[in-house]
């Protein structure tokens, strides 16, 4: 029988993995979909990467998803006359709107939206939290702060605002231009939105993108947690971006938040990606640390839909090895005797819908009868998402006549996606499902499967039928 992993691997492409033959190796090693980071990719590079991915997809015969990650608003200080300066804990330091080189008493901050939103007592974290400032007073032209921790500051370092809600939208002018270019290709399956803070951020992007792509909210700002239920409702998926989240919140709170967000997404039936520093040491080493292996395993045990590689696959020395290592960890966790029990205990009650009732019944029947697979026909992807929400122990084969749906579902836990023509009657549906399960190596003669579909055929969201069939 075919070996496959339920959790998906999202691999970032970059200088170390931009060639077609490397992307092919990454896919063969276990990458299910690929991330294009628009912080670094030009439009020409983005289109070239898409061509390479689609060439690999054509050769492999497997639908491959593409996620484009928008840069979002990058907040940075200006420059210093000497490039870097030393500060003292307790000293006063000013950030202002004067576009002049800074010194050890002040620096230019080219973001008027910060001056408008920040309040006395708010924290400013510079350079990933290495410098901690506390605001004493602020107006529309400057803010006076006290140095709380850290002593060094240098040109163009990033600014984090854990206590401040910025009212500007999530899209910058660069993001709008990037989004237009991405949508024009017709080949992007997911768009990730950086620094989401409010539900309004998603509404703004949805007006532009419509349903042409899935919207993934990156949770990296504490302000997003204040509106998390509404953000999950308006999103098609979530990414737990632990790097920036760990800068703006206490480090020790991030593991708990990771678990809370993973379970909240499962309750909602929305995919969740765990990202950042999962195999960080493999940027320069051929093997990970034991702690990194444990970190990846924890995300898999928790039931995350996907786990992500960033610099490990984009610019590291061992991109293929990083993907293969992550896939090996995932498969071993999924074979662990404790895995099924942990996953089942995290289940959520089904909603009062036909799709949830059918999905729950398919899970129970498959377990009771020891079936080889669950096969679901899904045009819009909804049936596949609800089937995956139940986290059954048997493979879920998602059959779709829409290639874009199959690609988008490549992010979702447990779904093995196959593109196939729509069927016209029940007998043809059963016959084709059996043939695909056997051809893909999930079952053989004498095995039985369960099939879910909608009757009448061809109507999205009408799942109302279960059928057991023997191969």
Short mmCIF file of C-alpha atoms in Angstrom, two decimals:
data_model
loop_
_atom_site.label_atom_id
_atom_site.label_comp_id
_atom_site.label_asym_id
_atom_site.label_seq_id
_atom_site.Cartn_x
_atom_site.Cartn_y
_atom_site.Cartn_z
CA UNK A 1 0.00 0.00 0.00
CA UNK A 2 1.06 3.56 -0.66
CA UNK A 3 2.98 5.41 2.06
CA UNK A 4 1.91 8.98 2.54
CA UNK A 5 1.98 11.57 5.30
CA UNK A 6 -1.07 13.38 6.57
CA UNK A 7 0.62 16.66 7.56
CA UNK A 8 1.69 18.80 4.60
CA UNK A 9 5.06 20.49 4.04
CA UNK A 10 5.23 24.05 2.73
CA UNK A 11 8.70 24.82 1.37
CA UNK A 12 9.87 28.37 0.64
CA UNK A 13 11.71 28.91 -2.63
CA UNK A 14 14.72 31.21 -2.93
CA UNK A 15 18.29 31.40 -4.22
CA UNK A 16 19.06 27.84 -3.11
CA UNK A 17 15.92 26.38 -4.68
CA UNK A 18 14.86 28.49 -7.66
CA UNK A 19 15.87 26.05 -10.39
CA UNK A 20 13.38 23.54 -11.76
CA UNK A 21 15.49 20.47 -10.98
CA UNK A 22 15.81 21.53 -7.31
CA UNK A 23 12.05 22.14 -7.04
CA UNK A 24 11.54 18.66 -8.49
CA UNK A 25 13.82 17.20 -5.81
CA UNK A 26 12.03 19.13 -3.06
CA UNK A 27 8.69 17.79 -4.26
CA UNK A 28 10.03 14.23 -4.42
CA UNK A 29 11.44 14.62 -0.90
CA UNK A 30 8.02 15.53 0.52
CA UNK A 31 7.12 19.17 -0.23
CA UNK A 32 3.41 19.41 -1.01
CA UNK A 33 3.28 23.09 -1.94
CA UNK A 34 5.67 25.99 -2.36
CA UNK A 35 5.91 29.50 -0.93
CA UNK A 36 7.08 32.51 -2.93
CA UNK A 37 8.21 35.28 -0.59
CA UNK A 38 7.31 38.59 -2.22
CA UNK A 39 9.64 40.40 0.19
CA UNK A 40 12.49 39.13 -1.97
CA UNK A 41 10.97 38.01 -5.30
CA UNK A 42 10.53 40.40 -8.24
CA UNK A 43 7.53 39.94 -10.50
CA UNK A 44 9.71 38.34 -13.18
CA UNK A 45 11.20 35.94 -10.63
CA UNK A 46 7.72 35.13 -9.30
CA UNK A 47 6.49 34.24 -12.79
CA UNK A 48 9.58 32.13 -13.45
CA UNK A 49 9.10 30.19 -10.21
CA UNK A 50 5.47 29.56 -11.14
CA UNK A 51 6.56 28.14 -14.52
CA UNK A 52 9.05 25.83 -12.80
CA UNK A 53 6.47 24.62 -10.26
CA UNK A 54 3.88 23.93 -12.93
CA UNK A 55 6.45 22.03 -15.00
CA UNK A 56 7.19 19.83 -11.96
CA UNK A 57 3.45 19.40 -11.41
CA UNK A 58 2.92 18.28 -15.00
CA UNK A 59 5.76 15.78 -14.79
CA UNK A 60 4.70 14.35 -11.42
CA UNK A 61 0.99 14.18 -12.19
CA UNK A 62 0.21 15.57 -8.73
CA UNK A 63 -1.53 18.91 -8.01
CA UNK A 64 0.91 21.31 -6.33
CA UNK A 65 -0.21 24.41 -4.45
CA UNK A 66 1.52 27.79 -4.64
CA UNK A 67 1.40 30.31 -1.80
CA UNK A 68 2.54 33.90 -2.33
CA UNK A 69 3.50 35.72 0.86
CA UNK A 70 2.99 39.49 0.73
CA UNK A 71 5.59 41.61 2.54
CA UNK A 72 3.15 43.79 4.47
CA UNK A 73 4.04 47.05 6.20
CA UNK A 74 7.71 47.02 7.19
CA UNK A 75 8.39 49.59 9.89
CA UNK A 76 12.01 50.75 10.08
CA UNK A 77 13.97 53.61 11.63
CA UNK A 78 16.20 55.86 9.51
CA UNK A 79 19.99 56.02 9.37
CA UNK A 80 22.68 57.28 11.74
CA UNK A 81 25.59 59.59 10.92
CA UNK A 82 28.00 56.90 12.19
CA UNK A 83 25.94 53.88 11.08
CA UNK A 84 25.54 52.65 14.65
CA UNK A 85 25.40 54.25 18.12
CA UNK A 86 25.61 53.07 21.71
CA UNK A 87 22.84 53.96 24.18
CA UNK A 88 22.59 53.69 27.97
CA UNK A 89 19.78 52.03 29.90
CA UNK A 90 17.68 54.79 31.45
CA UNK A 91 18.64 57.51 28.99
CA UNK A 92 16.15 59.50 26.92
CA UNK A 93 15.96 58.81 23.18
CA UNK A 94 13.76 60.58 20.61
CA UNK A 95 12.22 59.32 17.36
CA UNK A 96 10.98 62.13 15.12
CA UNK A 97 9.89 63.10 11.60
CA UNK A 98 13.11 65.00 10.70
CA UNK A 99 14.73 63.25 7.74
CA UNK A 100 18.29 63.74 8.98
CA UNK A 101 21.02 61.30 10.12
CA UNK A 102 20.58 60.27 13.75
CA UNK A 103 22.91 60.25 16.76
CA UNK A 104 22.77 58.91 20.30
CA UNK A 105 19.91 61.24 21.21
CA UNK A 106 17.51 60.91 18.22
CA UNK A 107 16.72 59.17 14.93
CA UNK A 108 14.33 59.64 11.99
CA UNK A 109 11.17 57.49 11.97
CA UNK A 110 9.53 57.68 8.51
CA UNK A 111 6.11 56.41 9.65
CA UNK A 112 3.60 59.15 10.59
CA UNK A 113 1.01 56.45 11.37
CA UNK A 114 3.09 55.44 14.40
CA UNK A 115 3.15 58.98 15.82
CA UNK A 116 -0.63 59.14 15.39
CA UNK A 117 -1.29 55.85 17.22
CA UNK A 118 1.34 55.47 19.95
CA UNK A 119 0.56 56.43 23.54
CA UNK A 120 2.62 57.03 26.69
CA UNK A 121 3.57 53.72 28.25
CA UNK A 122 3.62 51.82 24.96
CA UNK A 123 6.67 49.72 24.11
CA UNK A 124 8.86 50.02 21.02
CA UNK A 125 11.04 47.02 20.20
CA UNK A 126 13.90 47.69 17.80
CA UNK A 127 15.89 45.06 15.86
CA UNK A 128 13.76 42.01 16.82
CA UNK A 129 13.56 43.17 20.43
CA UNK A 130 17.27 43.68 21.02
CA UNK A 131 16.51 47.27 22.03
CA UNK A 132 13.50 47.99 24.25
CA UNK A 133 12.15 51.56 24.47
CA UNK A 134 9.23 52.88 26.55
CA UNK A 135 7.26 55.88 25.26
CA UNK A 136 7.09 58.79 27.69
CA UNK A 137 5.25 61.29 25.51
CA UNK A 138 4.28 61.61 21.85
CA UNK A 139 2.68 63.97 19.37
CA UNK A 140 2.30 63.99 15.58
CA UNK A 141 5.93 64.98 15.04
CA UNK A 142 8.00 63.07 17.59
CA UNK A 143 8.01 60.74 20.55
CA UNK A 144 10.28 60.77 23.57
CA UNK A 145 11.26 57.36 24.94
CA UNK A 146 13.34 55.85 27.73
CA UNK A 147 15.81 53.04 27.04
CA UNK A 148 14.62 50.04 29.09
CA UNK A 149 16.95 47.32 27.82
CA UNK A 150 19.66 46.98 25.17
CA UNK A 151 22.38 49.46 24.25
CA UNK A 152 22.97 49.33 20.49
CA UNK A 153 20.98 50.75 17.58
CA UNK A 154 21.97 50.96 13.92
CA UNK A 155 20.70 51.88 10.45
CA UNK A 156 17.31 50.76 9.15
CA UNK A 157 16.45 48.35 11.94
CA UNK A 158 12.88 47.11 12.21
CA UNK A 159 10.37 48.50 14.70
CA UNK A 160 7.80 46.36 16.51
CA UNK A 161 4.85 47.84 18.40
CA UNK A 162 3.33 45.20 20.70
CA UNK A 163 1.01 47.65 22.48
CA UNK A 164 -0.06 49.83 19.56
CA UNK A 165 -2.92 49.23 17.12
CA UNK A 166 -2.09 50.87 13.79
CA UNK A 167 -5.16 51.93 11.88
CA UNK A 168 -3.51 51.78 8.45
CA UNK A 169 -4.54 48.87 6.18
CA UNK A 170 -2.54 45.69 5.84
CA UNK A 171 -1.68 46.42 2.18
CA UNK A 172 1.15 48.78 1.24
CA UNK A 173 1.56 50.20 -2.27
CA UNK A 174 4.10 47.44 -2.95
CA UNK A 175 1.65 44.80 -1.72
CA UNK A 176 -1.09 46.13 -4.02
CA UNK A 177 1.22 46.00 -7.02
CA UNK A 178 2.38 42.50 -6.03
CA UNK A 179 -1.19 41.29 -5.51
CA UNK A 180 -2.27 42.58 -8.92
CA UNK A 181 0.69 40.80 -10.55
CA UNK A 182 -0.03 37.57 -8.65
CA UNK A 183 -3.72 37.55 -9.55
CA UNK A 184 -2.91 38.26 -13.20
CA UNK A 185 -1.03 34.96 -13.49
CA UNK A 186 -4.10 32.92 -12.56
CA UNK A 187 -1.72 30.38 -11.01
CA UNK A 188 -1.59 31.41 -7.34
CA UNK A 189 -3.63 29.27 -4.93
CA UNK A 190 -2.99 31.06 -1.62
CA UNK A 191 -2.00 34.60 -0.62
CA UNK A 192 -0.56 35.12 2.86
CA UNK A 193 -1.21 38.49 4.52
CA UNK A 194 1.49 39.79 6.84
CA UNK A 195 0.87 41.64 10.11
CA UNK A 196 -2.91 41.17 10.18
CA UNK A 197 -4.35 43.08 13.15
CA UNK A 198 -8.07 43.54 12.47
CA UNK A 199 -10.91 41.85 10.57
CA UNK A 200 -11.01 44.94 8.34
CA UNK A 201 -7.59 43.97 6.97
CA UNK A 202 -9.08 40.82 5.45
CA UNK A 203 -12.17 42.57 4.15
CA UNK A 204 -9.95 45.02 2.26
CA UNK A 205 -8.00 42.25 0.52
CA UNK A 206 -11.10 40.15 -0.18
CA UNK A 207 -12.61 43.03 -2.12
CA UNK A 208 -9.60 42.91 -4.45
CA UNK A 209 -8.98 39.16 -4.69
CA UNK A 210 -12.51 37.80 -4.39
CA UNK A 211 -12.49 34.00 -4.46
CA UNK A 212 -9.63 33.75 -6.96
CA UNK A 213 -7.19 32.78 -4.18
CA UNK A 214 -7.41 31.51 -0.62
CA UNK A 215 -6.51 34.14 1.98
CA UNK A 216 -4.13 33.08 4.73
CA UNK A 217 -3.79 35.37 7.76
CA UNK A 218 -0.35 35.39 9.36
CA UNK A 219 -0.73 35.71 13.12
CA UNK A 220 2.35 37.66 14.21
CA UNK A 221 0.83 40.63 16.08
CA UNK A 222 -0.71 40.41 19.57
CA UNK A 223 -3.48 42.77 18.41
CA UNK A 224 -4.74 39.99 16.10
CA UNK A 225 -5.44 37.79 19.12
CA UNK A 226 -8.01 40.31 20.36
CA UNK A 227 -10.07 39.61 17.22
CA UNK A 228 -8.99 36.04 16.52
CA UNK A 229 -12.46 34.46 16.16
CA UNK A 230 -13.50 36.99 13.54
CA UNK A 231 -10.13 36.76 11.77
CA UNK A 232 -10.47 32.97 11.56
CA UNK A 233 -14.01 33.33 10.24
CA UNK A 234 -12.94 35.72 7.47
CA UNK A 235 -9.76 33.80 6.58
CA UNK A 236 -9.44 30.65 4.50
CA UNK A 237 -6.39 29.56 6.54
CA UNK A 238 -4.06 30.76 9.31
CA UNK A 239 -0.29 30.80 9.69
CA UNK A 240 1.24 30.88 13.17
CA UNK A 241 4.29 33.05 12.39
CA UNK A 242 6.23 32.35 15.55
CA UNK A 243 9.22 34.56 14.74
CA UNK A 244 7.53 37.96 14.83
CA UNK A 245 4.96 36.74 17.36
CA UNK A 246 7.82 35.84 19.70
CA UNK A 247 9.27 39.34 19.39
CA UNK A 248 6.08 41.17 20.32
CA UNK A 249 4.94 38.73 23.02
CA UNK A 250 6.77 36.93 25.83
CA UNK A 251 8.65 33.99 24.34
CA UNK A 252 7.19 31.60 26.88
CA UNK A 253 3.63 32.39 25.73
CA UNK A 254 4.20 31.33 22.09
CA UNK A 255 3.95 27.52 22.54
CA UNK A 256 0.59 27.84 24.28
CA UNK A 257 -0.69 30.23 21.61
CA UNK A 258 0.45 27.79 18.92
CA UNK A 259 -1.70 25.06 20.48
CA UNK A 260 -4.68 27.37 21.00
CA UNK A 261 -4.62 28.59 17.39
CA UNK A 262 -4.17 25.08 16.01
CA UNK A 263 -7.22 23.84 17.89
CA UNK A 264 -9.29 26.93 17.07
CA UNK A 265 -8.63 26.41 13.36
CA UNK A 266 -9.58 22.75 13.57
CA UNK A 267 -12.87 23.64 15.27
CA UNK A 268 -13.56 26.07 12.43
CA UNK A 269 -12.45 23.62 9.73
CA UNK A 270 -9.76 26.02 8.50
CA UNK A 271 -6.19 24.89 7.68
CA UNK A 272 -3.38 26.07 9.97
CA UNK A 273 0.35 26.32 9.15
CA UNK A 274 3.07 26.31 11.82
CA UNK A 275 6.02 28.40 10.63
CA UNK A 276 9.42 29.88 11.46
CA UNK A 277 12.68 28.32 12.69
CA UNK A 278 11.41 24.74 12.60
CA UNK A 279 14.74 23.33 11.36
CA UNK A 280 16.79 26.52 11.61
CA UNK A 281 20.14 24.80 12.14
CA UNK A 282 19.75 23.03 8.78
CA UNK A 283 20.45 26.33 7.05
CA UNK A 284 24.11 25.44 7.53
CA UNK A 285 24.12 21.86 8.88
CA UNK A 286 23.04 18.58 7.22
CA UNK A 287 21.17 17.42 10.34
CA UNK A 288 18.88 19.29 12.77
CA UNK A 289 19.22 19.64 16.52
CA UNK A 290 17.25 17.26 18.73
CA UNK A 291 15.20 20.19 20.01
CA UNK A 292 14.18 21.10 16.44
CA UNK A 293 13.08 17.53 15.78
CA UNK A 294 10.94 17.73 18.91
CA UNK A 295 9.49 21.08 17.79
CA UNK A 296 8.42 19.67 14.41
CA UNK A 297 7.02 16.57 16.09
CA UNK A 298 4.97 18.68 18.51
CA UNK A 299 3.28 20.50 15.61
CA UNK A 300 2.46 17.16 13.97
CA UNK A 301 1.14 15.64 17.22
CA UNK A 302 -1.00 18.75 17.66
CA UNK A 303 -2.70 18.11 14.31
CA UNK A 304 -1.43 21.10 12.32
CA UNK A 305 -2.36 20.95 8.65
CA UNK A 306 1.07 22.04 7.43
CA UNK A 307 4.57 22.79 8.68
CA UNK A 308 6.77 25.30 6.90
CA UNK A 309 10.41 25.72 5.97
CA UNK A 310 11.69 29.26 5.41
CA UNK A 311 15.42 29.96 4.99
CA UNK A 312 16.11 26.23 5.38
CA UNK A 313 14.80 25.57 1.85
CA UNK A 314 15.10 29.09 0.39
CA UNK A 315 18.73 29.97 1.06
CA UNK A 316 20.22 27.16 3.13
CA UNK A 317 23.00 24.76 2.17
CA UNK A 318 20.76 21.69 2.47
CA UNK A 319 17.28 22.48 1.09
CA UNK A 320 16.41 18.96 -0.11
CA UNK A 321 17.76 17.37 3.07
CA UNK A 322 15.65 19.79 5.17
CA UNK A 323 12.45 18.74 3.38
CA UNK A 324 13.36 15.05 3.59
CA UNK A 325 14.11 15.38 7.32
CA UNK A 326 10.82 17.14 7.99
CA UNK A 327 8.91 14.49 6.03
CA UNK A 328 10.66 11.69 7.93
CA UNK A 329 9.81 13.26 11.29
CA UNK A 330 6.17 13.66 10.23
CA UNK A 331 5.79 10.07 9.04
CA UNK A 332 7.32 8.68 12.22
CA UNK A 333 5.04 10.77 14.43
CA UNK A 334 1.99 9.62 12.48
CA UNK A 335 3.01 6.00 13.10
CA UNK A 336 3.49 6.61 16.83
CA UNK A 337 1.03 4.61 19.01
CA UNK A 338 0.05 7.81 20.87
CA UNK A 339 -0.69 9.85 17.75
CA UNK A 340 -4.24 8.67 17.00
CA UNK A 341 -5.35 9.10 20.60
CA UNK A 342 -4.00 12.66 20.81
CA UNK A 343 -5.62 13.64 17.50
CA UNK A 344 -8.99 12.13 18.48
CA UNK A 345 -9.08 13.93 21.84
CA UNK A 346 -8.68 17.26 20.08
CA UNK A 347 -11.75 16.72 17.90
CA UNK A 348 -14.60 19.21 17.79
CA UNK A 349 -18.34 18.58 17.64
CA UNK A 350 -19.74 18.63 14.10
CA UNK A 351 -21.86 21.54 12.97
CA UNK A 352 -25.50 20.92 12.10
CA UNK A 353 -24.86 20.57 8.37
CA UNK A 354 -25.14 17.73 5.89
CA UNK A 355 -21.43 17.92 5.04
CA UNK A 356 -20.40 17.52 8.71
CA UNK A 357 -22.87 14.70 9.33
CA UNK A 358 -21.63 12.86 6.24
CA UNK A 359 -17.96 13.42 7.18
CA UNK A 360 -18.46 12.18 10.74
CA UNK A 361 -20.35 9.12 9.53
CA UNK A 362 -17.65 8.33 6.96
CA UNK A 363 -15.00 8.49 9.68
CA UNK A 364 -16.92 6.17 12.00
CA UNK A 365 -17.77 3.67 9.26
CA UNK A 366 -14.20 3.59 7.95
CA UNK A 367 -12.85 2.84 11.45
CA UNK A 368 -15.56 0.28 12.32
CA UNK A 369 -15.21 -1.67 9.07
CA UNK A 370 -11.45 -1.22 8.68
CA UNK A 371 -11.80 0.39 5.26
CA UNK A 372 -8.79 1.22 3.08
CA UNK A 373 -9.74 4.84 2.35
CA UNK A 374 -12.36 7.56 2.38
CA UNK A 375 -13.01 9.04 -1.07
CA UNK A 376 -14.77 12.40 -1.31
CA UNK A 377 -15.83 14.16 -4.47
CA UNK A 378 -15.37 17.90 -3.96
CA UNK A 379 -15.83 20.66 -6.49
CA UNK A 380 -15.48 23.75 -4.32
CA UNK A 381 -13.24 22.08 -1.72
CA UNK A 382 -15.71 22.35 1.17
CA UNK A 383 -16.35 18.60 1.39
CA UNK A 384 -12.61 17.92 1.49
CA UNK A 385 -12.11 20.46 4.29
CA UNK A 386 -14.90 18.98 6.41
CA UNK A 387 -13.61 15.43 5.86
CA UNK A 388 -10.12 16.50 6.98
CA UNK A 389 -11.55 18.26 10.05
CA UNK A 390 -12.58 14.83 11.40
CA UNK A 391 -8.93 13.64 11.23
CA UNK A 392 -9.77 10.01 10.30
CA UNK A 393 -6.99 7.42 10.64
CA UNK A 394 -7.41 6.20 7.05
CA UNK A 395 -6.30 8.09 3.90
CA UNK A 396 -8.71 10.68 2.46
CA UNK A 397 -8.70 10.75 -1.34
CA UNK A 398 -10.11 14.09 -2.54
CA UNK A 399 -11.31 13.89 -6.14
CA UNK A 400 -12.08 17.17 -7.89
CA UNK A 401 -12.89 18.15 -11.47
CA UNK A 402 -11.43 21.61 -10.74
CA UNK A 403 -7.62 21.68 -10.79
CA UNK A 404 -7.54 24.93 -8.79
CA UNK A 405 -9.51 23.22 -6.00
CA UNK A 406 -7.13 20.25 -5.95
CA UNK A 407 -4.13 22.60 -5.76
CA UNK A 408 -5.63 24.64 -2.93
CA UNK A 409 -6.48 21.50 -0.97
CA UNK A 410 -2.84 20.37 -1.14
CA UNK A 411 -2.41 22.46 2.04
CA UNK A 412 -4.99 20.49 4.01
CA UNK A 413 -4.24 17.71 6.49
CA UNK A 414 -4.69 14.17 5.21
CA UNK A 415 -6.03 15.01 1.76
CA UNK A 416 -4.48 13.17 -1.17
CA UNK A 417 -5.79 15.23 -4.08
CA UNK A 418 -6.50 13.87 -7.55
CA UNK A 419 -7.93 15.82 -10.49
CA UNK A 420 -10.57 13.86 -12.40
CA UNK A 421 -13.54 14.57 -14.66
CA UNK A 422 -16.94 15.03 -13.07
CA UNK A 423 -19.28 12.05 -13.07
CA UNK A 424 -22.87 11.82 -14.24
CA UNK A 425 -24.32 8.98 -12.15
CA UNK A 426 -23.73 6.95 -8.99
CA UNK A 427 -22.42 3.84 -10.73
CA UNK A 428 -19.78 5.86 -12.60
CA UNK A 429 -18.85 7.66 -9.37
CA UNK A 430 -18.23 4.38 -7.53
CA UNK A 431 -16.39 2.79 -10.43
CA UNK A 432 -14.06 5.75 -10.86
CA UNK A 433 -13.38 6.06 -7.12
CA UNK A 434 -12.39 2.39 -6.91
CA UNK A 435 -10.15 2.67 -9.96
CA UNK A 436 -8.33 5.74 -8.63
CA UNK A 437 -7.80 4.25 -5.16
CA UNK A 438 -6.26 1.15 -6.73
CA UNK A 439 -4.21 3.07 -9.30
CA UNK A 440 -2.80 5.39 -6.63
CA UNK A 441 -1.78 2.45 -4.45
CA UNK A 442 -4.14 2.96 -1.50
CA UNK A 443 -5.94 -0.36 -1.84
CA UNK A 444 -6.08 -3.63 -3.72
CA UNK A 445 -8.51 -6.37 -4.66
CA UNK A 446 -10.77 -7.29 -1.75
CA UNK A 447 -10.30 -3.97 0.08
CA UNK A 448 -13.30 -1.74 0.66
CA UNK A 449 -13.65 2.03 0.60
CA UNK A 450 -16.34 4.55 1.48
CA UNK A 451 -17.35 7.28 -0.98
CA UNK A 452 -19.05 10.60 -0.25
CA UNK A 453 -20.57 12.71 -3.01
CA UNK A 454 -23.47 15.01 -3.79
CA UNK A 455 -26.60 13.98 -5.65
CA UNK A 456 -27.61 15.46 -8.07
CA UNK A 457 -24.04 15.67 -9.40
CA UNK A 458 -22.27 18.88 -10.34
CA UNK A 459 -23.81 21.08 -7.63
CA UNK A 460 -21.15 22.44 -5.21
CA UNK A 461 -21.90 22.03 -1.51
CA UNK A 462 -24.54 19.31 -1.95
CA UNK A 463 -22.75 16.38 -0.27
CA UNK A 464 -25.52 14.03 0.83
CA UNK A 465 -24.50 10.47 -0.13
CA UNK A 466 -22.33 7.72 1.35
CA UNK A 467 -21.57 4.49 -0.48
CA UNK A 468 -19.39 1.53 0.56
CA UNK A 469 -17.70 -0.25 -2.33
CA UNK A 470 -15.33 -3.20 -2.67
CA UNK A 471 -12.34 -2.98 -4.99
#
